[in-house]
Tab-separated table of C-alpha atoms in Angstrom:
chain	number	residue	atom	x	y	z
X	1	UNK	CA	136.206	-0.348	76.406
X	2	UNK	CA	137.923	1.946	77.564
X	3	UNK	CA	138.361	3.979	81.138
X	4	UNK	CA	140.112	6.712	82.823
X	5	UNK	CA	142.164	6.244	85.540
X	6	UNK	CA	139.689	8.595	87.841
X	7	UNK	CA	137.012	7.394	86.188
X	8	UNK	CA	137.748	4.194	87.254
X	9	UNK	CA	138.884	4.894	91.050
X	10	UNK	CA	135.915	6.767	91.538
X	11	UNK	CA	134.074	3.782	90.480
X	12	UNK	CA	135.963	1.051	92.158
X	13	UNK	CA	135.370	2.985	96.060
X	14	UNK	CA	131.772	3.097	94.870
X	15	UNK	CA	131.725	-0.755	94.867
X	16	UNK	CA	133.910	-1.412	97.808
X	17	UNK	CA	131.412	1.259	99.955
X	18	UNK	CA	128.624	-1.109	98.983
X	19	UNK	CA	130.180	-3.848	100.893
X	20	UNK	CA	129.935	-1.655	104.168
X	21	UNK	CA	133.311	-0.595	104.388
X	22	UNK	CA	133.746	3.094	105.808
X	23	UNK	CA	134.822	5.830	103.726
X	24	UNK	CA	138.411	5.452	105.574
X	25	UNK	CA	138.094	1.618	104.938
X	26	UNK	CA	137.525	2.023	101.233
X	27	UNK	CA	140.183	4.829	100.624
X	28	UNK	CA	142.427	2.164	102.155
X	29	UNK	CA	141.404	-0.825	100.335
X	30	UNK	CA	141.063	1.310	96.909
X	31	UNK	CA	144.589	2.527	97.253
X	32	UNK	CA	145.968	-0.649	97.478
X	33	UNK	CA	143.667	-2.168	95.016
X	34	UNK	CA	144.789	0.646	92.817
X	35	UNK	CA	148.713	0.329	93.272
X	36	UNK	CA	148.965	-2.820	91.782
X	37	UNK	CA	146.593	-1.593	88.841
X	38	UNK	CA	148.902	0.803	87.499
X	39	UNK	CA	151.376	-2.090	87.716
X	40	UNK	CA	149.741	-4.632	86.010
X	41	UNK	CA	149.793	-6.602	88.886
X	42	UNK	CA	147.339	-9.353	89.721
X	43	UNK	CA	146.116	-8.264	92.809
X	44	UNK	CA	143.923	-4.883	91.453
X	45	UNK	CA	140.653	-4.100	90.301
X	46	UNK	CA	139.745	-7.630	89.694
X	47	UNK	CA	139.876	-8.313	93.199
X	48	UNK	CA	136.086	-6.540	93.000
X	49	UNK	CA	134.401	-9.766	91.143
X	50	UNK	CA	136.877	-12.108	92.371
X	51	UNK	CA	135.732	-12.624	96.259
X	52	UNK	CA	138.661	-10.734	97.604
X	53	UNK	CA	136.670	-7.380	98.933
X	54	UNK	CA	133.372	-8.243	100.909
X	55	UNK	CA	133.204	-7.504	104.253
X	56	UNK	CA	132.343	-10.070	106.708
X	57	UNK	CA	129.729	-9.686	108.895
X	58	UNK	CA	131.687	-10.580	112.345
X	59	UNK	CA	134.551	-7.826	111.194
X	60	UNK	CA	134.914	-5.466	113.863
X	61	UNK	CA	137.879	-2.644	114.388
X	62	UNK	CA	141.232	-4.155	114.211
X	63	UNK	CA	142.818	-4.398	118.050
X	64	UNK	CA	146.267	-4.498	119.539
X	65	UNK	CA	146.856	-7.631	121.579
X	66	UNK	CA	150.488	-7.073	122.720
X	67	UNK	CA	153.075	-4.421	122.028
X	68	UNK	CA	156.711	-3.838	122.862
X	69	UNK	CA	158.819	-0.898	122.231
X	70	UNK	CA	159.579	-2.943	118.930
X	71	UNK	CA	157.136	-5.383	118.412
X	72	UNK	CA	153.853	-5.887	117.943
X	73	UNK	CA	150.501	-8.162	117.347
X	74	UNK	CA	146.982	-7.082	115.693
X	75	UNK	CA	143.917	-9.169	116.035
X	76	UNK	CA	142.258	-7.876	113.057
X	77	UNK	CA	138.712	-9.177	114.204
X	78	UNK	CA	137.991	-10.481	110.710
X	79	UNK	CA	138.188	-7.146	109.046
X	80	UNK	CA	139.756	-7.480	105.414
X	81	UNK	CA	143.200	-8.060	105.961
X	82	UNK	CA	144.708	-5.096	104.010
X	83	UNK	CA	142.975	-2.764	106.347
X	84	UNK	CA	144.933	-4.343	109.165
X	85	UNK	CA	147.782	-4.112	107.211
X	86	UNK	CA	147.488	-0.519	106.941
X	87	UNK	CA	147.675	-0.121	110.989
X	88	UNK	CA	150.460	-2.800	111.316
X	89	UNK	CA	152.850	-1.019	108.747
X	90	UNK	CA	151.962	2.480	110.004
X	91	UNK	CA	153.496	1.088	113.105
X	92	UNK	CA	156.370	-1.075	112.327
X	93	UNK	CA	157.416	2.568	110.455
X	94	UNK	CA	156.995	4.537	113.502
X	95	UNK	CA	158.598	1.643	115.917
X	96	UNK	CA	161.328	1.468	113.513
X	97	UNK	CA	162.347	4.789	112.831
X	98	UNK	CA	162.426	5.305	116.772
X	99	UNK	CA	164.044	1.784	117.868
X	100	UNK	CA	165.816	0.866	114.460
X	101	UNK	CA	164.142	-2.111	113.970
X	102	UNK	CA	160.369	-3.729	114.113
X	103	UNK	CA	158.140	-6.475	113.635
X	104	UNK	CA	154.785	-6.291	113.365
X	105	UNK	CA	152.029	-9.283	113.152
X	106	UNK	CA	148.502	-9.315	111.920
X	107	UNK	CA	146.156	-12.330	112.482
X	108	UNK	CA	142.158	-13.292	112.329
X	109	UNK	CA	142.262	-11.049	109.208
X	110	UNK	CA	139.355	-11.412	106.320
X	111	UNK	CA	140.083	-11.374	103.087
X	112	UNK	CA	143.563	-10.848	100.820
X	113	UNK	CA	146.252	-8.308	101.909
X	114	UNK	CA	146.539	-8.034	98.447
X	115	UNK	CA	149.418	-7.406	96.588
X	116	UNK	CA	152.183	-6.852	99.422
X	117	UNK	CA	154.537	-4.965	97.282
X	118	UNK	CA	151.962	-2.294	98.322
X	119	UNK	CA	152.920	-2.265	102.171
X	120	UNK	CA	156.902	-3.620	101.408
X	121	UNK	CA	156.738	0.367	99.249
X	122	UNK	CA	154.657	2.109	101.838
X	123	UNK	CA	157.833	1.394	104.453
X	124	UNK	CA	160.572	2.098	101.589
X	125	UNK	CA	159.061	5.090	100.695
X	126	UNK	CA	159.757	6.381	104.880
X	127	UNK	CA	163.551	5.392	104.451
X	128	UNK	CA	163.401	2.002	105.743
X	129	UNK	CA	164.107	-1.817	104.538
X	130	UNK	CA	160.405	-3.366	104.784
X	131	UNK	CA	159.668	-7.144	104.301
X	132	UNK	CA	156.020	-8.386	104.228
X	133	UNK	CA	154.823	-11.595	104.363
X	134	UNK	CA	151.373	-13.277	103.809
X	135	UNK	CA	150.281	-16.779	104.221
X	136	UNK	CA	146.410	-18.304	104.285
X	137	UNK	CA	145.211	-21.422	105.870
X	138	UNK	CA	144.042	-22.545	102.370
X	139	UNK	CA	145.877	-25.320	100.565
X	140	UNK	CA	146.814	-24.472	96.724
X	141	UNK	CA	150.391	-25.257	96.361
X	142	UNK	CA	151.261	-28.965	96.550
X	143	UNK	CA	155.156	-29.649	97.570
X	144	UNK	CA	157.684	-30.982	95.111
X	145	UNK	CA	156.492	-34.362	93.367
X	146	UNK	CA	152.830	-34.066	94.634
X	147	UNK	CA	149.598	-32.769	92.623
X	148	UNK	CA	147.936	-32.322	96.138
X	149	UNK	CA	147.611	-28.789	98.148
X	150	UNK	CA	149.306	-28.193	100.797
X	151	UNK	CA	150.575	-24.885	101.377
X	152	UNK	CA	149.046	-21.144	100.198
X	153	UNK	CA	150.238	-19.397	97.477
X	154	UNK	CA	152.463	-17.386	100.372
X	155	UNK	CA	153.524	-13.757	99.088
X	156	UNK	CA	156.364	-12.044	99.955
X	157	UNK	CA	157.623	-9.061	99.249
X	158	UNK	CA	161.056	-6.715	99.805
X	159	UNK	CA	161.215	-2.871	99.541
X	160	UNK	CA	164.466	-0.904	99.656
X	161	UNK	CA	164.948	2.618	99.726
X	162	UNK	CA	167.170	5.021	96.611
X	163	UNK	CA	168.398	7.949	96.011
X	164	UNK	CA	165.253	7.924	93.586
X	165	UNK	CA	162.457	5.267	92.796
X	166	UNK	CA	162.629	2.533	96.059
X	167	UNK	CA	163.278	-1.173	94.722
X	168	UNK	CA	160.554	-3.216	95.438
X	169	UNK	CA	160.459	-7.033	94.593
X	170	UNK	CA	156.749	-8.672	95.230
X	171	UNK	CA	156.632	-12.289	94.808
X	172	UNK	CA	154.289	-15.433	95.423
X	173	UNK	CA	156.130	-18.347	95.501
X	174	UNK	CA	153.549	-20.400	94.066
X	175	UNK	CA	153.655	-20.508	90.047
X	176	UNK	CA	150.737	-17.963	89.600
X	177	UNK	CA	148.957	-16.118	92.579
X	178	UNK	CA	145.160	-17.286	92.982
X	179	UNK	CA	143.732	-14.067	91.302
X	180	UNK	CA	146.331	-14.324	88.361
X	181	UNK	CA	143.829	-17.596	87.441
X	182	UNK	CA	140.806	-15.456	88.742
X	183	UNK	CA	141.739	-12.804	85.911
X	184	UNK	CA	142.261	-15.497	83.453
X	185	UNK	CA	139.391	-16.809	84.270
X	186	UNK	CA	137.320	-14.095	83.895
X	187	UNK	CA	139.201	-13.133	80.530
X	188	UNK	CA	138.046	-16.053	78.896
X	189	UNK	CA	142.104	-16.722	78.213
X	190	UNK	CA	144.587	-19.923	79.327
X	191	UNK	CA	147.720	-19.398	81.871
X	192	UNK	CA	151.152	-20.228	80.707
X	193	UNK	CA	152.088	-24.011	80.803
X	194	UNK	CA	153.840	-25.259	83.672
X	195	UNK	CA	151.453	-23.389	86.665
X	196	UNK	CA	149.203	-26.341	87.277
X	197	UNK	CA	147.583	-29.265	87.290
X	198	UNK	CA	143.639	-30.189	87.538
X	199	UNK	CA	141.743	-32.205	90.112
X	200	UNK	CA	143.307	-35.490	88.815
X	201	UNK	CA	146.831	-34.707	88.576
X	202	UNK	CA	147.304	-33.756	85.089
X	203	UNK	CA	148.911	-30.252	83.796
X	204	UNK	CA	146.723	-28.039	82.063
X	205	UNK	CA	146.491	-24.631	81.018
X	206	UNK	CA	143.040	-24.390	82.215
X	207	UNK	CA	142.747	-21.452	85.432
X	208	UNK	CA	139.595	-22.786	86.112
X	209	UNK	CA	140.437	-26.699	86.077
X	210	UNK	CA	143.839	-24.826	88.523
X	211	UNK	CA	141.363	-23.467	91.078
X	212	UNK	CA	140.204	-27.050	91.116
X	213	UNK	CA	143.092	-28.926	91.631
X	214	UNK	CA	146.663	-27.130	92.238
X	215	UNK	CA	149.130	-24.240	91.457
X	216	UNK	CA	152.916	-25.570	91.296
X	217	UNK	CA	155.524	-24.143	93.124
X	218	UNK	CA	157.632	-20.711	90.797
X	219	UNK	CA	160.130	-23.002	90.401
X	220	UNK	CA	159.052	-26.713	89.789
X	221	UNK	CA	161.578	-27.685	92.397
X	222	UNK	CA	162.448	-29.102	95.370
X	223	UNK	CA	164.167	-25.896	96.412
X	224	UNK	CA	160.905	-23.836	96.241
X	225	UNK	CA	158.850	-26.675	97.775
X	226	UNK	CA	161.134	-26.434	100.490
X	227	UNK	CA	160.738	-22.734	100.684
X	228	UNK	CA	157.069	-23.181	101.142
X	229	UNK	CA	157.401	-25.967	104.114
X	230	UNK	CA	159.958	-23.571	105.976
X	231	UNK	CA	157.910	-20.576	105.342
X	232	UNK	CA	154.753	-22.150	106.643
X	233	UNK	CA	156.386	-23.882	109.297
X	234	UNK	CA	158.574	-20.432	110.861
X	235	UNK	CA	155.253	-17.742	109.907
């Protein structure tokens, strides 16, 4: 089957409207959703079957809790994170390109932030160095020499400003990001070897025996293990 590219977007907002998101809320979520599409990234359009776009019922506007002239924190009330990250980058540009630097933190967020990249470009594209980080209170990733979850899958991303085209590296620093096995899954198809191991410790190429039991760290290493710990441990 195939599908154009409007086609599709016009059909992808009409499912994430269903879920009660505004019109502003689903232009922002379809965006994103749409970015890594086009780049054959994990985080798109399957994100619509794969649990990572209803709206929860206690979401409510995302608020500021503190702010400094370069700094500052969003409760995002349980709305779907990405629509928090929308706000927070909108203002860690503006902060930025008035005080040089920024930081801006989002927690209490619904949802996946999706594929960060998105947000690391978003700041790139306004002239500036962005990082963006994302980490879940779900276990997936066990540490070096372990088969049991400990740690989120943990994306982060960089985006640098060019002359032309901004460089933009988006990375989980698990093995495979939890909707890379959700599109497997739902393909009918196996994930590389290496990525995982099932309930009882064993490796298999299985996404849906993964979801059960654990994605390994990128680099089957202590060094990435480590990377997790510190990661979890300082954000």
């Amino acid at each position: 089957m195939k599908i154009s590219i409007q086609e599709l977007k016009k059909l992808s907002k009409k499912a994430i409207s269903k879920y009660g998101y505004s019109d502003e809320e689903a232009t922002i979520v379809l965006d994103m959703l749409m970015y890594a599409q086009m780049r054959g990234n994990d985080q798109g359009i399957v994100k619509l079957i794969g649990e990572g776009i209803p709206k929860n019922e206690k979401a409510q506007t995302p608020t500021i809790e503190k702010e400094t002239p370069t700094t500052a924190i969003i409760n995002a009330n349980f709305s779907m994170e990405a629509i928090a990250m929308e706000q927070a980058v909108n203002m860690v540009i503006k902060k930025a390109k008035e005080m040089g630097i920024a930081i801006v933190g989002t927690h209490t967020g619904d949802g996946s932030s999706g594929a960060i990249g998105y947000w690391s470009r978003k700041i790139a594209d306004a002239g500036l160095v962005g990082i963006t980080m994302s980490s879940y209170p779900f276990a997936m990733v066990p540490p070096h020499g372990s088969y049991e979850p400990l740690f989120c899958t943990n994306p982060i991303a960089w985006g640098v400003p060019t002359d032309n085209e901004p460089i933009v590296l988006d990375m989980s620093s698990s093995g495979i990001s939890y909707f890379g096995l959700i599109e497997a899954k739902t393909q009918g198809v196996q994930v590389a070897e290496g990525l995982g191991y099932d309930k009882e410790g064993n490796e298999t190429t299985d996404p849906a025996e993964i979801m059960e039991g654990a994605i390994r760290p990128f680099d089957k290493g202590f060094k990435n293990g480590h990377h997790c710990t510190d990661y979890r441990t300082r954000y």
